[in-house]
PDB file of C-alpha atoms in Angstrom:
ATOM      1  CA  MET A   1       8.974  11.387  81.712  1.00  0.00           C
ATOM      2  CA  ARG A   2       8.107   7.907  82.615  1.00  0.00           C
ATOM      3  CA  ILE A   3       5.794   7.825  79.836  1.00  0.00           C
ATOM      4  CA  TYR A   4       8.169   9.008  77.048  1.00  0.00           C
ATOM      5  CA  ARG A   5      10.670   6.765  78.248  1.00  0.00           C
ATOM      6  CA  SER A   6       8.093   3.865  77.775  1.00  0.00           C
ATOM      7  CA  VAL A   7       7.540   4.973  74.323  1.00  0.00           C
ATOM      8  CA  LEU A   8      10.792   5.678  73.349  1.00  0.00           C
ATOM      9  CA  ILE A   9      11.914   1.944  74.743  1.00  0.00           C
ATOM     10  CA  ALA A  10       8.809   0.680  72.318  1.00  0.00           C
ATOM     11  CA  VAL A  11       9.870   2.312  69.271  1.00  0.00           C
ATOM     12  CA  THR A  12      13.387   1.418  69.594  1.00  0.00           C
ATOM     13  CA  LEU A  13      11.928  -2.411  69.974  1.00  0.00           C
ATOM     14  CA  LEU A  14       9.752  -2.329  67.248  1.00  0.00           C
ATOM     15  CA  MET A  15      12.534  -0.679  65.139  1.00  0.00           C
ATOM     16  CA  THR A  16      15.048  -3.553  65.992  1.00  0.00           C
ATOM     17  CA  ALA A  17      12.558  -6.166  65.177  1.00  0.00           C
ATOM     18  CA  GLY A  18      11.713  -4.626  61.803  1.00  0.00           C
ATOM     19  CA  ILE A  19      15.641  -4.728  61.011  1.00  0.00           C
ATOM     20  CA  PHE A  20      15.928  -8.090  61.991  1.00  0.00           C
ATOM     21  CA  THR A  21      12.801  -9.398  59.945  1.00  0.00           C
ATOM     22  CA  VAL A  22      13.479 -11.753  57.128  1.00  0.00           C
ATOM     23  CA  SER A  23      12.376  -9.864  53.834  1.00  0.00           C
ATOM     24  CA  GLN A  24      11.366 -11.779  51.146  1.00  0.00           C
ATOM     25  CA  ALA A  25      12.026 -10.759  47.312  1.00  0.00           C
ATOM     26  CA  GLN A  26      10.771 -12.280  44.047  1.00  0.00           C
ATOM     27  CA  GLN A  27      12.337 -12.195  40.576  1.00  0.00           C
ATOM     28  CA  MET A  28      10.391  -9.834  38.416  1.00  0.00           C
ATOM     29  CA  ILE A  29       9.672 -11.264  35.030  1.00  0.00           C
ATOM     30  CA  TYR A  30       8.565  -9.195  31.688  1.00  0.00           C
ATOM     31  CA  GLU A  31       5.911 -10.914  30.172  1.00  0.00           C
ATOM     32  CA  PRO A  32       4.553  -9.184  26.931  1.00  0.00           C
ATOM     33  CA  LYS A  33       1.071  -8.717  26.036  1.00  0.00           C
ATOM     34  CA  ASN A  34       0.873  -8.245  22.348  1.00  0.00           C
ATOM     35  CA  PRO A  35       1.381 -11.716  20.479  1.00  0.00           C
ATOM     36  CA  ALA A  36       3.522 -10.154  18.115  1.00  0.00           C
ATOM     37  CA  PHE A  37       6.204 -10.039  20.420  1.00  0.00           C
ATOM     38  CA  GLY A  38       5.946 -13.290  22.227  1.00  0.00           C
ATOM     39  CA  GLY A  39       2.981 -12.239  24.310  1.00  0.00           C
ATOM     40  CA  ASN A  40      -0.228 -15.021  24.537  1.00  0.00           C
ATOM     41  CA  PRO A  41      -2.005 -15.422  21.157  1.00  0.00           C
ATOM     42  CA  ALA A  42      -5.331 -15.474  22.735  1.00  0.00           C
ATOM     43  CA  ASN A  43      -4.724 -11.552  23.512  1.00  0.00           C
ATOM     44  CA  TYR A  44      -4.405 -11.243  19.640  1.00  0.00           C
ATOM     45  CA  SER A  45      -8.523 -10.824  19.056  1.00  0.00           C
ATOM     46  CA  TRP A  46      -8.606  -8.467  22.693  1.00  0.00           C
ATOM     47  CA  LEU A  47      -5.833  -6.067  21.489  1.00  0.00           C
ATOM     48  CA  LYS A  48      -7.535  -5.627  18.103  1.00  0.00           C
ATOM     49  CA  ASN A  49     -10.842  -4.893  19.120  1.00  0.00           C
ATOM     50  CA  SER A  50      -9.746  -2.201  21.748  1.00  0.00           C
ATOM     51  CA  ALA A  51      -7.284  -0.491  18.646  1.00  0.00           C
ATOM     52  CA  GLN A  52     -10.477  -0.674  16.524  1.00  0.00           C
ATOM     53  CA  THR A  53     -12.586   1.122  19.300  1.00  0.00           C
ATOM     54  CA  GLN A  54     -10.137   3.760  19.855  1.00  0.00           C
ATOM     55  CA  ASN A  55      -9.718   4.643  16.368  1.00  0.00           C
ATOM     56  CA  GLN A  56     -11.113   8.077  15.405  1.00  0.00           C
ATOM     57  CA  HIS A  57     -10.195   7.555  11.690  1.00  0.00           C
ATOM     58  CA  GLU A  58     -13.294   6.352   9.199  1.00  0.00           C
ATOM     59  CA  GLU A  59     -12.465   5.625   5.972  1.00  0.00           C
ATOM     60  CA  THR A  60     -15.098   3.870   3.859  1.00  0.00           C
ATOM     61  CA  ARG A  61     -13.905   1.402   1.040  1.00  0.00           C
ATOM     62  CA  ASP A  62     -16.268   3.821  -1.467  1.00  0.00           C
ATOM     63  CA  ALA A  63     -13.927   6.879  -0.798  1.00  0.00           C
ATOM     64  CA  ARG A  64     -10.878   5.025  -1.738  1.00  0.00           C
ATOM     65  CA  LEU A  65     -12.222   4.085  -5.041  1.00  0.00           C
ATOM     66  CA  ALA A  66     -14.111   7.010  -5.829  1.00  0.00           C
ATOM     67  CA  ARG A  67     -10.847   8.495  -7.356  1.00  0.00           C
ATOM     68  CA  ASP A  68     -11.528   9.429 -10.807  1.00  0.00           C
ATOM     69  CA  PRO A  69      -8.766   7.682 -13.211  1.00  0.00           C
ATOM     70  CA  LEU A  70      -8.666  10.601 -15.694  1.00  0.00           C
ATOM     71  CA  GLN A  71      -7.970  13.228 -12.870  1.00  0.00           C
ATOM     72  CA  ASP A  72      -5.155  11.058 -11.697  1.00  0.00           C
ATOM     73  CA  PHE A  73      -3.687  10.928 -15.124  1.00  0.00           C
ATOM     74  CA  GLN A  74      -3.965  14.737 -15.806  1.00  0.00           C
ATOM     75  CA  ALA A  75      -2.399  15.155 -12.483  1.00  0.00           C
ATOM     76  CA  SER A  76       0.302  12.880 -13.387  1.00  0.00           C
ATOM     77  CA  LEU A  77       0.655  14.422 -16.825  1.00  0.00           C
ATOM     78  CA  GLN A  78       1.118  18.021 -15.290  1.00  0.00           C
ATOM     79  CA  ARG A  79       3.840  16.656 -12.878  1.00  0.00           C
ATOM     80  CA  GLN A  80       5.729  15.531 -15.575  1.00  0.00           C
ATOM     81  CA  VAL A  81       5.601  18.247 -18.213  1.00  0.00           C
ATOM     82  CA  LEU A  82       6.420  21.029 -15.136  1.00  0.00           C
ATOM     83  CA  SER A  83       9.273  18.370 -14.137  1.00  0.00           C
ATOM     84  CA  GLN A  84      10.653  18.161 -17.850  1.00  0.00           C
ATOM     85  CA  LEU A  85      10.071  21.825 -18.262  1.00  0.00           C
ATOM     86  CA  THR A  86      12.541  22.681 -15.080  1.00  0.00           C
ATOM     87  CA  ARG A  87      14.598  20.241 -16.387  1.00  0.00           C
ATOM     88  CA  ASP A  88      15.080  22.049 -19.879  1.00  0.00           C
ATOM     89  CA  ILE A  89      15.192  25.755 -17.823  1.00  0.00           C
ATOM     90  CA  VAL A  90      17.889  24.786 -15.804  1.00  0.00           C
ATOM     91  CA  ARG A  91      19.849  22.881 -19.114  1.00  0.00           C
ATOM     92  CA  ARG A  92      19.521  25.817 -20.825  1.00  0.00           C
ATOM     93  CA  GLN A  93      20.370  28.472 -18.426  1.00  0.00           C
ATOM     94  CA  PHE A  94      23.553  26.825 -17.296  1.00  0.00           C
ATOM     95  CA  ASP A  95      24.862  25.514 -20.745  1.00  0.00           C
ATOM     96  CA  LEU A  96      24.475  29.087 -22.389  1.00  0.00           C
ATOM     97  CA  GLU A  97      27.952  30.676 -23.282  1.00  0.00           C
ATOM     98  CA  GLU A  98      29.068  33.736 -22.044  1.00  0.00           C
ATOM     99  CA  GLY A  99      27.233  36.955 -23.186  1.00  0.00           C
ATOM    100  CA  GLU A 100      24.329  34.550 -24.581  1.00  0.00           C
ATOM    101  CA  VAL A 101      21.073  35.191 -23.257  1.00  0.00           C
ATOM    102  CA  MET A 102      18.013  32.521 -23.090  1.00  0.00           C
ATOM    103  CA  ASP A 103      15.208  33.388 -25.532  1.00  0.00           C
ATOM    104  CA  GLU A 104      11.845  34.593 -23.870  1.00  0.00           C
ATOM    105  CA  SER A 105       8.757  31.968 -24.024  1.00  0.00           C
ATOM    106  CA  ARG A 106       5.488  31.135 -22.741  1.00  0.00           C
ATOM    107  CA  PHE A 107       3.762  27.838 -22.012  1.00  0.00           C
ATOM    108  CA  GLU A 108      -0.014  27.319 -21.403  1.00  0.00           C
ATOM    109  CA  PHE A 109      -1.062  23.925 -20.329  1.00  0.00           C
ATOM    110  CA  GLY A 110      -4.407  23.347 -17.975  1.00  0.00           C
ATOM    111  CA  GLU A 111      -5.117  26.451 -16.102  1.00  0.00           C
ATOM    112  CA  PHE A 112      -1.221  27.058 -15.550  1.00  0.00           C
ATOM    113  CA  THR A 113       0.923  29.597 -17.916  1.00  0.00           C
ATOM    114  CA  ILE A 114       4.568  29.875 -17.441  1.00  0.00           C
ATOM    115  CA  ASP A 115       6.341  32.948 -18.831  1.00  0.00           C
ATOM    116  CA  LEU A 116      10.565  32.624 -18.979  1.00  0.00           C
ATOM    117  CA  GLN A 117      11.804  36.267 -18.951  1.00  0.00           C
ATOM    118  CA  PRO A 118      15.540  36.560 -19.406  1.00  0.00           C
ATOM    119  CA  GLY A 119      17.166  39.328 -17.527  1.00  0.00           C
ATOM    120  CA  VAL A 120      20.514  40.748 -15.974  1.00  0.00           C
ATOM    121  CA  ASP A 121      20.436  38.235 -12.784  1.00  0.00           C
ATOM    122  CA  GLY A 122      19.006  35.060 -14.575  1.00  0.00           C
ATOM    123  CA  VAL A 123      15.975  34.229 -16.063  1.00  0.00           C
ATOM    124  CA  THR A 124      12.816  34.581 -14.150  1.00  0.00           C
ATOM    125  CA  VAL A 125       9.803  32.015 -14.309  1.00  0.00           C
ATOM    126  CA  LEU A 126       6.509  33.498 -13.530  1.00  0.00           C
ATOM    127  CA  ILE A 127       3.892  30.661 -12.970  1.00  0.00           C
ATOM    128  CA  SER A 128       0.193  32.137 -13.173  1.00  0.00           C
ATOM    129  CA  ASN A 129      -2.999  30.002 -12.326  1.00  0.00           C
ATOM    130  CA  ILE A 130      -5.466  31.226 -14.814  1.00  0.00           C
ATOM    131  CA  MET A 131      -8.616  29.952 -12.650  1.00  0.00           C
ATOM    132  CA  THR A 132      -7.415  31.552  -9.024  1.00  0.00           C
ATOM    133  CA  GLY A 133      -5.249  34.534 -10.449  1.00  0.00           C
ATOM    134  CA  GLU A 134      -2.435  33.278  -8.032  1.00  0.00           C
ATOM    135  CA  GLU A 135       1.133  33.996  -9.253  1.00  0.00           C
ATOM    136  CA  THR A 136       4.665  32.689  -8.177  1.00  0.00           C
ATOM    137  CA  SER A 137       7.846  33.958  -9.564  1.00  0.00           C
ATOM    138  CA  ILE A 138      11.098  32.157  -9.575  1.00  0.00           C
ATOM    139  CA  THR A 139      14.601  33.549 -10.378  1.00  0.00           C
ATOM    140  CA  VAL A 140      17.125  30.728 -11.993  1.00  0.00           C
ATOM    141  CA  PRO A 141      20.494  32.760 -11.412  1.00  0.00           C
ATOM    142  CA  SER A 142      22.922  32.905 -14.016  1.00  0.00           C
ATOM    143  CA  PHE A 143      26.468  32.019 -13.084  1.00  0.00           C
TER     144      PHE A 143
END
């Protein structure tokens, strides 16, 4: 019992001493590492080298210049023709008088064939890829 009492007194004295000790603190100050956000300009080369080391993407200069301008032109022309055709289909479909029906049409360019088939519900646009045989059907409703 005597040992227990001694341990209790010692623990109480240590806790009391801990409460009354002077604690010191300092103010935390944020200092950015990146020079773009106000950090030390000497960190620039370290940050750049670190980023380049972690970069998994490899793009060679020759790969960017290897694009064929004629293929780019052909793709751009196909996009423009499809866009114009879309505008014409929608404009004709919505400008029709009641009871009037759009004519059946067929357009061929490049590797695509586009068939316009008027129906009761509207105009069905059937887009076929001649090279792969894939077909897509879109119905533009009539109102």
